[in-house]
Every structure is written in structure tokens, then in C-alpha cells.
């Protein structure tokens, strides 16, 4: 099945099984805004818990905060967001649709790459066993011609973006003859800058109101609390502050479901270090964060680092962790060495002294910062994409199963009486009432056992147990494993020990500690 079709299936599966709904669904939705349903919220909470615990439980020197979404407007002046948090946009005069100029060009680069891959795939099929891919790539005139076009475009684009040369971005779009996907025309406006922050007002009267912004990242809430936390927590450098919270960006191109949203959630950690040690910490955090992702068991080959060539003016190193989504390798997390830019800017704009006094050297300095920043929703999407499977069974049937890591699954155990009589439901409820204090259990008595198993497979429940007539005699149940579909008889009294270890977040944390 084409990757595009798989992605469509994942999106509809998310809706059908209560993971993600379009926001304001009965009003036909609101662009790039989504709601999490009864299963989605559990999965999302588990992802957040896994991240939070990996930061604040596993590191003595990392503490958490929860800062407000509304902040003093000067914060966004100091951070550079008012002046520079922009995307270059372009409108098509015929369709009246608005696009990000950089995305239109990146799509064209991707189209060249796709053309090359198609040529190679065709040749592989044509030559069979004897195919020498490296040689073909190096010598095929068609591949070389497309590669040359791709490289030239990439170089021109990188230069225009580095200089934020809007006119040149417009020229590239015209020279490449890029058309609007809706109208099919090249009737473009000039490229303009568009600030991504949402504005609102505080104050009860129009005259007394002042403009504030919905935060576009949670990080600034950490920077402006640096002094509070360092002093009240008697924190010694190096130390970190972690936060999970909503962020808002008026994205021009909002697409690929929950990959790019206007309201989303971030999990960010700012790690304050002594100047001069930041690049060493940057490397350590890159490895620590990659290990966190890989502990989920999605396969090392599905992750890669993308080291940034173009750095923001305040950064001295930056890398993304990319995950293989059905629509290609995409950024899920950013790790940035932000120097002392943010703290120095807030010191300048607030007039406060924001420094660290090192008792060992008797020196004061403004700490440097390594930031790890991951989108909860993007992480959620990567988990769903990797877990969704349509399996062909031996009997010819297809089963749709979400092979979620057990620690992230919304429900850990479904308890099912074989029939709705003869005391079996009561026995099943007794088991739920006992185990519900330890992990998330669901009672399910409707439909045949086969149908009930399928329902639980579709929401990723790792274990099901069936209470049957034998149970009433021997206090044993049938335990079914979601992935292998194998069943075993186990004692009710052993269930907790058997399941708890496998479904707890601790099992993941132990892999990375
Ligand atoms: N404080 C740094 C910062 O915000 P970023 O690269 O702009 O850096 C960090 O964002 C992460 O937040 C991204 O790697 C991505 O996972 C997530 N993210 C950013 N914009 C998003 C959006 N519009 N929708 C969903 N997730 C987003």
C-alpha cells in the first residue's frame, strides 16, 4: 500500500477509535486544531509522563515548573519573537490561497529527489539481480541531470533563506515555474514576512487594554523563572528546568494532520551550564534524547540526526531528531545550544541581574543553555504511525492492530467474561476492581470474544483476559497477548505481577538509565 494511503488510514483510525478528532467537529472543524478523545488523551498523558519522569525522576539536577501561557509582552521583544518569528508567505491571486514560500520551494526539491528515486527503482526492476545502484546513480544521464537541478536549487534556496532575501525567494518560485496546487496558475504576489504569534488583549476597556501574545514556545517561561528556581531550589550549575505546556503558532501551512498545528503542546527542558562546557553538554543531550526515543523499540533505522548548517544568530550548535513518518523523515525534536542569549536579553530588557554565582570559583557568570524541545503531538503521531498495522492472518482475515509500546497504551488490560451469566460478569468485575488501582483496566462484555479481541487490538490494549466457567472452579483466566495472539492460563493472583512490570513507565525508564 502506498505510504500516502497508510497515512490516510491512520488519520481515520484516530477518529474512529477515539484518539484524535478535528476540533469543533460538528461545525466542520477549525483548521489545524485538533481534540484528543478518550483513548488519545490516555496515550498523550503516557507520553508526557514518560518524558517528565525521564527528566525529573532520573536527574537529581532537573526540576519542573508550570508557567502561565500569558506573559509580559516585553518578554517576546527580548526573545526576538516580535521582530523575527516570521515565515515568508506568498499568495496566489487566482485561488486566493496563501502558502509558505520556503515550503513551496522545499516541495520542489523533494519532487526532484522523488524523481531520482523513481528512476532508480525502475532501473532496479529492469536489471534485477545484476543491478549496481551506486554505479547507476553515478552514471545515468537522467539521474545526473535531475540531481544537478536539485543541487542548484538547494544552493540558491539556502542562500536566500540565510539572507532572508524575500525577493529572491519569489524569483525562485517564478523561475522554477511552481504553480498553485488549487488554481494551477503562476499568478503569485510578492513574498512577505508574516509573524506567527497570536495576539490578544488584557484589560477591561478598549483604552486600557494592552496587547499580549499567546506563547509560541514554553521555553521563555523557563528563562524568566531562572532566578526564582535557582534561588528557591538552591540549584547548582549544571542544572535543568523542565516544562510541559501548550504553545500557539499561526502556521500558514497547516497540514499533515497533527504534525503542524496552530495549538500544540511542547515538552521543553533548558539545561544551564558553565560557559565553555556547552558543546560537551550539547553532545550528551543529543545522545540522551536519542536513547529516550529508541527505548520505545521502533527500530534504530527509523531515527536520524539532522545537524543544522544554518544556525539562529544566538545558537552555536543545533540538531533535530528526525523520525521516519509515512511522509518521510521529519523533525520530532530539536536540541539547541542557545548560548547565553535568552538570559542576557531578559537581563537587558528587565533591568535585573540574571547571573549565577559559582561558590567554587567565586565567579559570577550568565549560564549558557542547552535546550531539548519536543512536540507532544508530533511524538504522538510518530507513535501512532509506527504502531498501526494491518495484519493478514492465517485464516485469510485482516486484523487492524495498534502495536503500541505497552507502557504508552491507553488501556493495559481488558477483562472479558465469556458469557453474560452464571456469575462470570461478577467475577470479571471483581478482577477489574482489584487491578484498577495498579493500571488502566477496561471491562468489556458486549459481542463475541473474537470481536472484543479485535476491538482491543484496534486501540492497542496489550493484554486481554477471559473469564470462563473453568475460572469459577480454578481461579485461573486465559491471558491473551496482543502482538503474538498467544494465550496462556494464569492464576488470577499472579495477574498483577505478570502485567504490571511490562506496562509500567518504569520499564521504559530502566532502559535509559
Ligand atoms: N523552544 C524551541 C522551539 O520551540 P521549535 O523547533 O520551533 O523550537 C520544537 O519547536 C518542537 O515543537 C518541534 O520539534 C516540534 O516537535 C514541535 N512543534 C513546533 N511547531 C509545531 C506545530 N506547529 N505543530 C506541532 N508541533 C510543533
Coordinates of C-alpha atoms and ligand atoms in Angstrom, one line a residue:
X1 CA 0.0 0.0 0.0
X2 CA 1.3 3.5 -0.8
X3 CA 2.6 5.4 2.2
X4 CA 0.1 8.2 1.5
X5 CA -2.8 5.7 1.8
X6 CA -1.4 4.3 5.0
X7 CA -1.3 7.8 6.4
X8 CA -4.9 8.4 5.4
X9 CA -5.9 5.2 7.2
X10 CA -4.1 6.2 10.3
X11 CA -5.9 9.6 10.3
X12 CA -9.3 7.9 10.0
X13 CA -8.3 5.2 12.6
X14 CA -7.5 8.0 15.0
X15 CA -11.0 9.4 14.6
X16 CA -12.9 6.1 14.5
X17 CA -11.3 4.8 17.7
X18 CA -11.4 8.0 19.9
X19 CA -7.8 9.1 19.6
X20 CA -8.0 12.4 17.7
X21 CA -11.0 14.4 16.5
X22 CA -11.0 17.5 14.4
X23 CA -11.7 20.4 16.7
X24 CA -15.2 21.8 16.6
X25 CA -16.2 18.8 14.5
X26 CA -19.9 19.5 14.4
X27 CA -19.1 22.9 12.9
X28 CA -16.9 21.2 10.2
X29 CA -13.7 21.7 12.1
X30 CA -11.2 24.5 12.6
X31 CA -8.0 24.4 10.5
X32 CA -5.0 22.8 12.1
X33 CA -6.7 22.4 15.5
X34 CA -7.5 19.0 17.0
X35 CA -9.0 17.5 20.1
X36 CA -7.8 14.3 21.8
X37 CA -10.5 11.7 22.5
X38 CA -10.9 9.2 25.3
X39 CA -8.0 7.0 24.0
X40 CA -5.9 9.8 22.7
X41 CA -5.8 11.6 26.0
X42 CA -4.5 8.5 27.8
X43 CA -1.8 7.9 25.2
X44 CA -0.8 11.5 25.2
X45 CA -0.7 11.6 29.1
X46 CA 1.5 8.5 29.0
X47 CA 3.9 10.1 26.5
X48 CA 4.1 13.2 28.8
X49 CA 4.6 11.1 31.8
X50 CA 7.5 9.1 30.1
X51 CA 9.2 12.4 29.2
X52 CA 8.6 14.1 32.6
X53 CA 9.8 11.2 34.6
X54 CA 12.9 10.7 32.4
X55 CA 13.7 14.4 33.1
X56 CA 12.8 15.0 36.8
X57 CA 12.9 11.5 38.3
X58 CA 16.1 10.3 36.6
X59 CA 18.0 13.5 37.1
X60 CA 18.6 14.9 40.5
X61 CA 19.6 18.3 39.0
X62 CA 16.4 18.8 36.9
X63 CA 13.2 20.2 38.3
X64 CA 9.9 21.1 36.7
X65 CA 7.7 24.2 36.5
X66 CA 4.4 25.1 35.1
X67 CA 4.4 28.7 33.9
X68 CA 1.5 30.8 32.6
X69 CA 0.6 31.0 28.9
X70 CA 0.1 34.8 29.2
X71 CA 3.3 36.6 29.9
X72 CA 4.6 40.2 29.9
X73 CA 4.7 41.3 26.3
X74 CA 8.2 42.6 26.6
X75 CA 9.4 39.0 27.0
X76 CA 8.7 38.5 23.3
X77 CA 10.5 41.6 22.4
X78 CA 13.5 40.4 24.4
X79 CA 13.4 36.9 23.0
X80 CA 13.3 38.3 19.4
X81 CA 9.9 36.8 18.6
X82 CA 8.2 40.1 17.9
X83 CA 10.8 41.1 15.3
X84 CA 11.9 37.8 13.9
X85 CA 9.4 35.0 14.5
X86 CA 8.3 35.1 10.9
X87 CA 7.6 32.9 7.9
X88 CA 7.9 34.1 4.3
X89 CA 4.4 33.9 2.8
X90 CA 3.1 34.2 -0.8
X91 CA -0.5 34.4 -2.1
X92 CA -1.9 33.0 -5.3
X93 CA -4.1 35.7 -6.8
X94 CA -6.5 33.3 -8.5
X95 CA -7.1 30.8 -5.8
X96 CA -6.7 33.4 -3.0
X97 CA -4.7 30.7 -1.2
X98 CA -1.7 31.6 1.0
X99 CA 1.5 29.5 1.1
X100 CA 4.8 29.5 2.8
X101 CA 7.3 30.4 0.1
X102 CA 10.0 28.2 1.7
X103 CA 7.6 25.2 1.8
X104 CA 6.8 25.6 -1.9
X105 CA 10.5 25.5 -2.7
X106 CA 11.2 22.6 -0.4
X107 CA 8.4 20.7 -2.0
X108 CA 10.0 21.2 -5.4
X109 CA 13.4 20.0 -4.0
X110 CA 11.6 16.9 -2.6
X111 CA 9.9 16.4 -6.1
X112 CA 13.4 16.3 -7.7
X113 CA 14.5 13.7 -5.1
X114 CA 11.4 11.6 -5.7
X115 CA 12.0 11.7 -9.4
X116 CA 15.6 10.3 -8.9
X117 CA 14.3 7.6 -6.6
X118 CA 11.7 6.6 -9.2
X119 CA 14.3 6.3 -11.9
X120 CA 16.5 4.2 -9.6
X121 CA 13.5 1.9 -8.7
X122 CA 12.6 1.5 -12.4
X123 CA 16.2 0.5 -13.2
X124 CA 16.4 -1.9 -10.3
X125 CA 13.3 -3.7 -11.6
X126 CA 14.7 -3.7 -15.2
X127 CA 18.2 -5.0 -14.3
X128 CA 17.2 -7.4 -11.5
X129 CA 20.0 -9.1 -9.6
X130 CA 22.8 -7.6 -11.6
X131 CA 21.8 -4.0 -10.7
X132 CA 24.7 -1.9 -9.4
X133 CA 22.8 1.0 -7.7
X134 CA 25.9 3.2 -6.9
X135 CA 27.1 2.9 -10.5
X136 CA 23.7 3.7 -11.9
X137 CA 23.3 6.8 -9.7
X138 CA 26.8 8.0 -10.7
X139 CA 26.3 7.5 -14.5
X140 CA 22.7 7.6 -15.5
X141 CA 22.3 10.9 -17.5
X142 CA 18.7 11.3 -16.4
X143 CA 19.6 10.9 -12.7
X144 CA 22.6 13.2 -13.1
X145 CA 20.5 15.9 -14.8
X146 CA 17.8 15.8 -12.1
X147 CA 20.5 15.7 -9.3
X148 CA 22.2 18.8 -10.8
X149 CA 18.9 20.7 -10.9
X150 CA 18.2 19.7 -7.3
X151 CA 21.6 20.7 -6.1
X152 CA 21.5 24.1 -7.9
X153 CA 18.0 24.8 -6.5
X154 CA 19.1 23.8 -3.0
X155 CA 22.1 26.0 -3.0
X156 CA 20.1 29.0 -4.3
X157 CA 17.4 28.4 -1.7
X158 CA 19.8 28.0 1.2
X159 CA 21.5 31.3 0.3
X160 CA 18.1 33.2 0.0
X161 CA 17.0 31.7 3.3
X162 CA 20.2 32.6 5.1
X163 CA 20.0 36.2 4.0
X164 CA 16.1 36.1 4.4
X165 CA 16.1 37.5 0.9
X166 CA 12.3 37.6 0.2
X167 CA 12.7 38.9 -3.4
X168 CA 15.0 36.0 -4.3
X169 CA 12.5 33.5 -2.8
X170 CA 9.9 35.0 -5.1
X171 CA 12.3 34.8 -8.0
X172 CA 13.0 31.1 -7.3
X173 CA 9.2 30.3 -7.3
X174 CA 8.8 32.1 -10.6
X175 CA 12.0 30.6 -12.2
X176 CA 11.0 27.1 -11.1
X177 CA 7.6 27.7 -12.6
X178 CA 5.9 26.4 -9.4
X179 CA 2.1 26.5 -9.8
X180 CA -0.6 26.8 -7.1
X181 CA -1.9 23.3 -6.4
X182 CA -5.5 24.7 -6.3
X183 CA -5.7 27.1 -9.3
X184 CA -2.9 25.6 -11.3
X185 CA -1.7 29.1 -12.1
X186 CA 1.6 31.1 -11.5
X187 CA -0.2 34.3 -10.7
X188 CA 1.8 35.0 -7.4
X189 CA 2.1 38.0 -5.2
X190 CA 5.4 39.2 -3.8
X191 CA 6.8 37.3 -0.8
X192 CA 6.1 39.0 2.6
X193 CA 7.1 38.3 6.2
X194 CA 4.3 37.0 8.4
X195 CA 4.6 36.9 12.2
X196 CA 3.4 33.6 13.7
X197 CA 2.4 34.9 17.1
X198 CA -1.3 35.1 18.1
X199 CA -2.2 38.4 19.7
X200 CA -4.9 39.1 22.2
X201 CA -5.7 41.8 24.7
X202 CA -5.8 42.1 28.5
X203 CA -7.7 44.8 30.3
X204 CA -11.4 45.5 30.6
X205 CA -11.7 48.7 28.5
X206 CA -10.6 49.3 24.9
X207 CA -8.5 52.3 26.1
X208 CA -6.9 50.5 29.0
X209 CA -6.2 47.2 27.1
X210 CA -2.8 46.1 26.2
X211 CA -1.7 43.7 23.6
X212 CA -0.3 40.4 24.8
X213 CA 0.7 37.2 22.9
X214 CA -0.2 33.6 23.3
X215 CA 3.2 32.0 23.9
X216 CA 4.7 30.4 20.7
X217 CA 7.1 28.3 22.9
X218 CA 7.2 27.2 26.5
X219 CA 10.9 28.0 26.8
X220 CA 10.6 31.7 27.7
X221 CA 8.5 30.8 30.7
X222 CA 11.6 28.8 31.9
X223 CA 14.1 31.6 31.2
X224 CA 12.1 34.2 33.0
X225 CA 11.9 31.9 36.1
X226 CA 15.6 31.0 36.1
X227 CA 16.3 33.2 39.1
X228 CA 13.2 32.1 41.0
X229 CA 14.0 28.4 40.6
X230 CA 17.8 28.7 41.0
X231 CA 17.4 30.7 44.3
X232 CA 14.5 28.9 45.9
X233 CA 15.7 25.4 44.8
X234 CA 19.3 26.2 45.7
X235 CA 20.2 24.8 42.3
X236 CA 23.9 24.5 41.3
X237 CA 25.0 24.8 37.7
X238 CA 24.7 22.5 35.8
X239 CA 21.0 22.1 36.3
X240 CA 17.9 22.0 34.3
X241 CA 14.3 23.2 34.3
X242 CA 11.6 21.2 32.5
X243 CA 8.1 22.2 31.5
X244 CA 5.2 20.7 29.5
X245 CA 2.6 23.1 28.1
X246 CA 0.6 24.5 25.3
X247 CA 2.1 26.7 22.6
X248 CA 0.4 28.6 19.8
X249 CA 1.6 29.5 16.3
X250 CA -0.5 30.9 13.5
X251 CA 1.0 28.5 11.0
X252 CA 0.3 29.5 7.4
X253 CA 0.7 26.0 6.0
X254 CA -1.0 23.7 8.4
X255 CA -1.1 20.2 7.1
X256 CA -0.3 16.5 7.7
X257 CA -2.8 16.2 10.5
X258 CA -1.3 16.8 13.9
X259 CA 2.2 17.3 12.5
X260 CA 1.8 21.1 12.2
X261 CA -0.9 22.6 14.4
X262 CA -1.9 26.1 15.4
X263 CA -2.4 25.0 19.1
X264 CA 0.0 22.3 20.2
X265 CA 1.9 21.1 23.2
X266 CA 5.7 21.1 23.9
X267 CA 7.9 19.4 26.4
X268 CA 11.0 21.6 26.8
X269 CA 14.0 21.4 29.1
X270 CA 16.5 24.2 29.5
X271 CA 19.8 23.0 30.9
X272 CA 22.0 25.7 32.4
X273 CA 25.7 25.1 32.1
X274 CA 29.1 26.9 32.6
X275 CA 30.2 28.8 29.5
X276 CA 32.7 26.8 27.6
X277 CA 31.2 23.5 28.6
X278 CA 28.1 23.9 26.4
X279 CA 29.2 21.8 23.4
X280 CA 30.1 18.9 25.5
X281 CA 26.6 19.1 27.1
X282 CA 25.0 19.5 23.7
X283 CA 26.5 16.2 22.6
X284 CA 25.5 14.5 25.8
X285 CA 21.9 15.7 25.5
X286 CA 21.7 14.6 21.9
X287 CA 22.6 11.1 22.9
X288 CA 20.4 11.1 26.0
X289 CA 17.4 12.2 24.0
X290 CA 18.0 9.7 21.2
X291 CA 18.1 6.9 23.8
X292 CA 14.8 8.1 25.1
X293 CA 13.2 7.7 21.7
X294 CA 14.9 4.4 20.9
X295 CA 13.8 2.8 24.2
X296 CA 10.3 2.6 22.6
X297 CA 11.6 -0.1 20.3
X298 CA 10.7 1.4 17.0
X299 CA 14.0 0.5 15.4
X300 CA 17.2 2.5 15.3
X301 CA 17.0 2.8 11.5
X302 CA 13.9 5.0 11.9
X303 CA 15.7 7.8 13.6
X304 CA 18.4 10.2 12.4
X305 CA 20.0 13.4 13.4
X306 CA 19.8 16.4 11.2
X307 CA 22.6 18.8 12.2
X308 CA 21.7 22.3 11.3
X309 CA 24.0 24.1 8.9
X310 CA 22.1 27.4 9.2
X311 CA 22.2 28.4 12.9
X312 CA 20.0 31.1 14.5
X313 CA 22.2 34.1 15.4
X314 CA 22.1 33.1 19.1
X315 CA 22.9 29.4 18.7
X316 CA 26.3 27.8 18.4
X317 CA 25.0 24.3 17.6
X318 CA 21.6 22.7 16.8
X319 CA 20.3 19.4 15.7
X320 CA 17.0 17.7 15.1
X321 CA 16.0 14.2 15.9
X322 CA 14.0 13.1 12.8
X323 CA 11.7 10.1 12.7
X324 CA 10.6 8.2 9.6
X325 CA 6.9 9.1 9.2
X326 CA 4.8 7.8 6.3
X327 CA 5.6 11.1 4.6
X328 CA 9.4 10.9 5.0
X329 CA 11.9 11.6 7.8
X330 CA 10.5 14.6 9.8
X331 CA 11.7 16.6 12.8
X332 CA 10.2 15.5 16.1
X333 CA 12.6 17.1 18.5
X334 CA 15.1 19.9 18.4
X335 CA 18.3 20.1 20.6
X336 CA 19.8 23.6 20.6
X337 CA 22.9 25.2 22.2
X338 CA 21.4 28.7 22.7
X339 CA 24.5 30.3 24.4
X340 CA 23.5 32.9 27.0
X341 CA 21.3 34.8 24.5
X342 CA 18.0 34.4 26.3
X343 CA 19.1 35.1 29.8
X344 CA 21.2 38.1 28.7
X345 CA 18.3 39.6 26.7
X346 CA 16.0 39.2 29.7
X347 CA 18.6 40.9 31.9
X348 CA 18.8 43.7 29.4
X349 CA 15.1 44.2 28.9
X350 CA 14.0 43.7 32.6
X351 CA 16.9 45.6 34.2
X352 CA 17.5 42.7 36.5
X353 CA 20.9 41.0 37.1
X354 CA 20.5 37.4 35.9
X355 CA 23.6 35.6 36.8
X356 CA 25.0 32.6 38.6
X357 CA 27.5 32.9 41.4
X358 CA 29.8 29.9 41.4
X359 CA 30.8 29.2 45.0
X360 CA 33.7 27.0 43.9
X361 CA 35.5 29.6 41.8
X362 CA 33.9 32.8 43.4
X363 CA 32.9 33.9 39.9
X364 CA 29.6 35.2 38.6
X365 CA 28.5 34.5 35.0
X366 CA 25.4 34.2 32.8
X367 CA 24.9 30.5 32.3
X368 CA 24.8 29.0 28.8
X369 CA 21.8 26.9 27.8
X370 CA 21.2 23.6 26.1
X371 CA 17.6 23.2 25.2
X372 CA 15.8 20.0 24.4
X373 CA 12.4 20.7 22.8
X374 CA 9.9 18.1 21.6
X375 CA 6.3 18.4 20.4
X376 CA 3.9 16.1 22.3
X377 CA 1.6 15.9 19.2
X378 CA 4.4 15.1 16.8
X379 CA 5.6 12.4 19.2
X380 CA 2.0 11.1 19.4
X381 CA 1.9 11.0 15.6
X382 CA 5.2 9.1 15.3
X383 CA 3.9 6.6 17.9
X384 CA 0.6 6.1 16.0
X385 CA 2.4 5.8 12.6
X386 CA 4.8 3.2 13.8
X387 CA 2.2 1.2 15.7
X388 CA -0.5 0.9 13.1
X389 CA -0.5 -2.4 11.3
X390 CA -2.9 -4.3 9.1
X391 CA -2.0 -7.9 9.6
X392 CA -3.0 -10.8 7.3
X393 CA -3.9 -13.7 9.4
X394 CA -3.6 -17.4 8.6
X395 CA -7.3 -17.7 8.1
X396 CA -7.2 -15.1 5.4
X397 CA -8.8 -12.4 7.6
X398 CA -7.2 -9.0 8.2
X399 CA -6.8 -7.6 11.7
X400 CA -6.0 -3.9 12.4
X401 CA -3.8 -3.7 15.4
X402 CA -2.0 -0.8 17.2
X403 CA 1.3 -2.3 18.4
X404 CA 1.8 0.5 20.9
X405 CA 4.6 0.2 23.4
X406 CA 2.7 -1.4 26.4
X407 CA 3.8 1.5 28.7
X408 CA 2.1 4.0 26.4
X409 CA -1.1 2.1 25.6
X410 CA -4.3 3.8 26.8
X411 CA -5.7 0.6 28.3
X412 CA -3.4 -2.1 29.7
X413 CA -5.8 -4.9 30.3
X414 CA -9.3 -5.7 29.1
X415 CA -11.3 -8.1 31.2
X416 CA -14.0 -10.1 29.5
X417 CA -16.5 -12.6 30.8
X418 CA -17.1 -15.3 28.2
X419 CA -20.8 -15.1 28.7
X420 CA -23.1 -12.6 30.5
X421 CA -24.4 -15.1 33.0
X422 CA -23.6 -17.7 35.6
X423 CA -21.6 -15.4 37.7
X424 CA -18.9 -14.7 35.1
X425 CA -19.5 -10.9 34.8
X426 CA -19.4 -10.6 38.6
X427 CA -16.0 -12.5 38.7
X428 CA -14.7 -10.3 35.9
X429 CA -15.7 -7.1 37.7
X430 CA -14.0 -8.4 40.8
X431 CA -10.8 -8.7 38.9
X432 CA -11.1 -5.2 37.4
X433 CA -11.9 -3.7 40.9
X434 CA -8.7 -5.3 42.2
X435 CA -6.4 -4.4 39.4
X436 CA -7.7 -0.9 38.6
X437 CA -5.5 0.6 41.3
X438 CA -2.4 -0.6 39.6
X439 CA -3.0 0.0 35.9
X440 CA -5.7 1.1 33.4
X441 CA -8.3 -1.8 33.1
X442 CA -11.5 -2.0 31.0
X443 CA -14.4 -4.3 31.4
X444 CA -16.0 -5.5 28.2
X445 CA -18.9 -7.9 27.9
X446 CA -20.5 -7.0 24.5
X447 CA -20.3 -9.1 21.3
X448 CA -18.4 -12.3 20.7
X449 CA -14.9 -12.8 22.3
X450 CA -13.4 -12.6 18.8
X451 CA -15.0 -9.2 18.2
X452 CA -13.9 -8.0 21.6
X453 CA -10.3 -9.0 20.9
X454 CA -10.4 -7.1 17.6
X455 CA -11.7 -4.0 19.4
X456 CA -8.9 -4.1 21.9
X457 CA -6.3 -4.7 19.2
X458 CA -7.5 -1.6 17.4
X459 CA -6.9 0.6 20.4
X460 CA -3.6 -1.1 21.3
X461 CA -4.5 -2.9 24.5
X462 CA -1.5 -5.2 25.2
X463 CA -3.4 -7.8 27.3
X464 CA -6.9 -9.3 27.4
X465 CA -8.2 -11.9 29.9
X466 CA -11.2 -14.1 29.5
X467 CA -13.2 -15.3 32.5
X468 CA -14.8 -18.6 31.7
X469 CA -16.6 -21.4 33.5
X470 CA -13.3 -23.0 34.5
X471 CA -12.4 -19.8 36.2
X472 CA -15.2 -20.3 38.7
X473 CA -13.5 -23.6 39.7
X474 CA -9.8 -23.0 39.5
X475 CA -9.4 -19.2 39.8
X476 CA -7.4 -19.1 36.5
X477 CA -8.1 -17.0 33.4
X478 CA -6.9 -17.0 29.8
X479 CA -4.4 -14.3 29.2
X480 CA -4.0 -13.2 25.6
X481 CA -1.1 -11.3 24.2
X482 CA -2.0 -8.6 21.6
X483 CA 1.1 -9.0 19.4
X484 CA 1.5 -12.8 19.3
X485 CA -2.2 -13.5 19.9
X486 CA -1.0 -16.4 22.1
X487 CA -3.0 -17.4 25.0
X488 CA -2.0 -18.9 28.4
X489 CA -3.8 -19.9 31.5
X490 CA -2.7 -17.9 34.5
X491 CA -3.8 -17.7 38.1
X492 CA -5.8 -14.5 39.0
X493 CA -3.5 -13.9 41.9
X494 CA -0.5 -13.8 39.5
X495 CA -2.0 -11.3 37.1
X496 CA -0.8 -8.1 38.7
X497 CA 2.9 -9.3 38.9
X498 CA 2.7 -10.6 35.3
X499 CA 1.3 -7.4 33.8
X500 CA 2.4 -4.5 36.0
X501 CA 6.1 -4.7 35.2
X502 CA 5.5 -4.9 31.4
X503 CA 3.1 -2.0 31.2
X504 CA 4.7 0.5 33.6
X505 CA 6.6 3.6 32.5
X506 CA 9.3 2.3 34.9
X507 CA 10.0 -0.5 32.4
X508 CA 10.9 2.2 29.8
X509 CA 12.8 4.3 32.2
X510 CA 15.0 1.4 33.2
X511 CA 16.1 1.0 29.6
X512 CA 17.6 4.5 29.5
X513 CA 19.0 4.9 33.0
Ligands
LIG1 N1 11.9 26.4 22.1 C1 12.4 25.9 20.8 C2 11.3 25.6 19.9 O1 10.2 25.9 20.1 P1 10.9 24.6 17.6 O2 11.8 23.8 16.7 O3 10.2 25.8 17.0 O4 11.8 25.0 18.8 C3 10.2 22.5 18.9 O5 9.8 23.6 18.2 C4 9.3 21.3 18.7 O6 8.0 21.7 18.8 C5 9.4 20.8 17.2 O7 10.5 19.9 17.1 C6 8.1 20.1 17.0 O8 8.1 18.8 17.6 C7 7.2 20.9 17.9 N2 6.4 21.9 17.0 C8 6.8 23.1 16.6 N3 5.8 23.7 15.8 C9 4.8 22.8 15.9 C10 3.5 22.9 15.3 N4 3.1 23.9 14.6 N5 2.7 21.8 15.5 C11 3.1 20.8 16.2 N6 4.3 20.7 16.8 C12 5.1 21.7 16.6

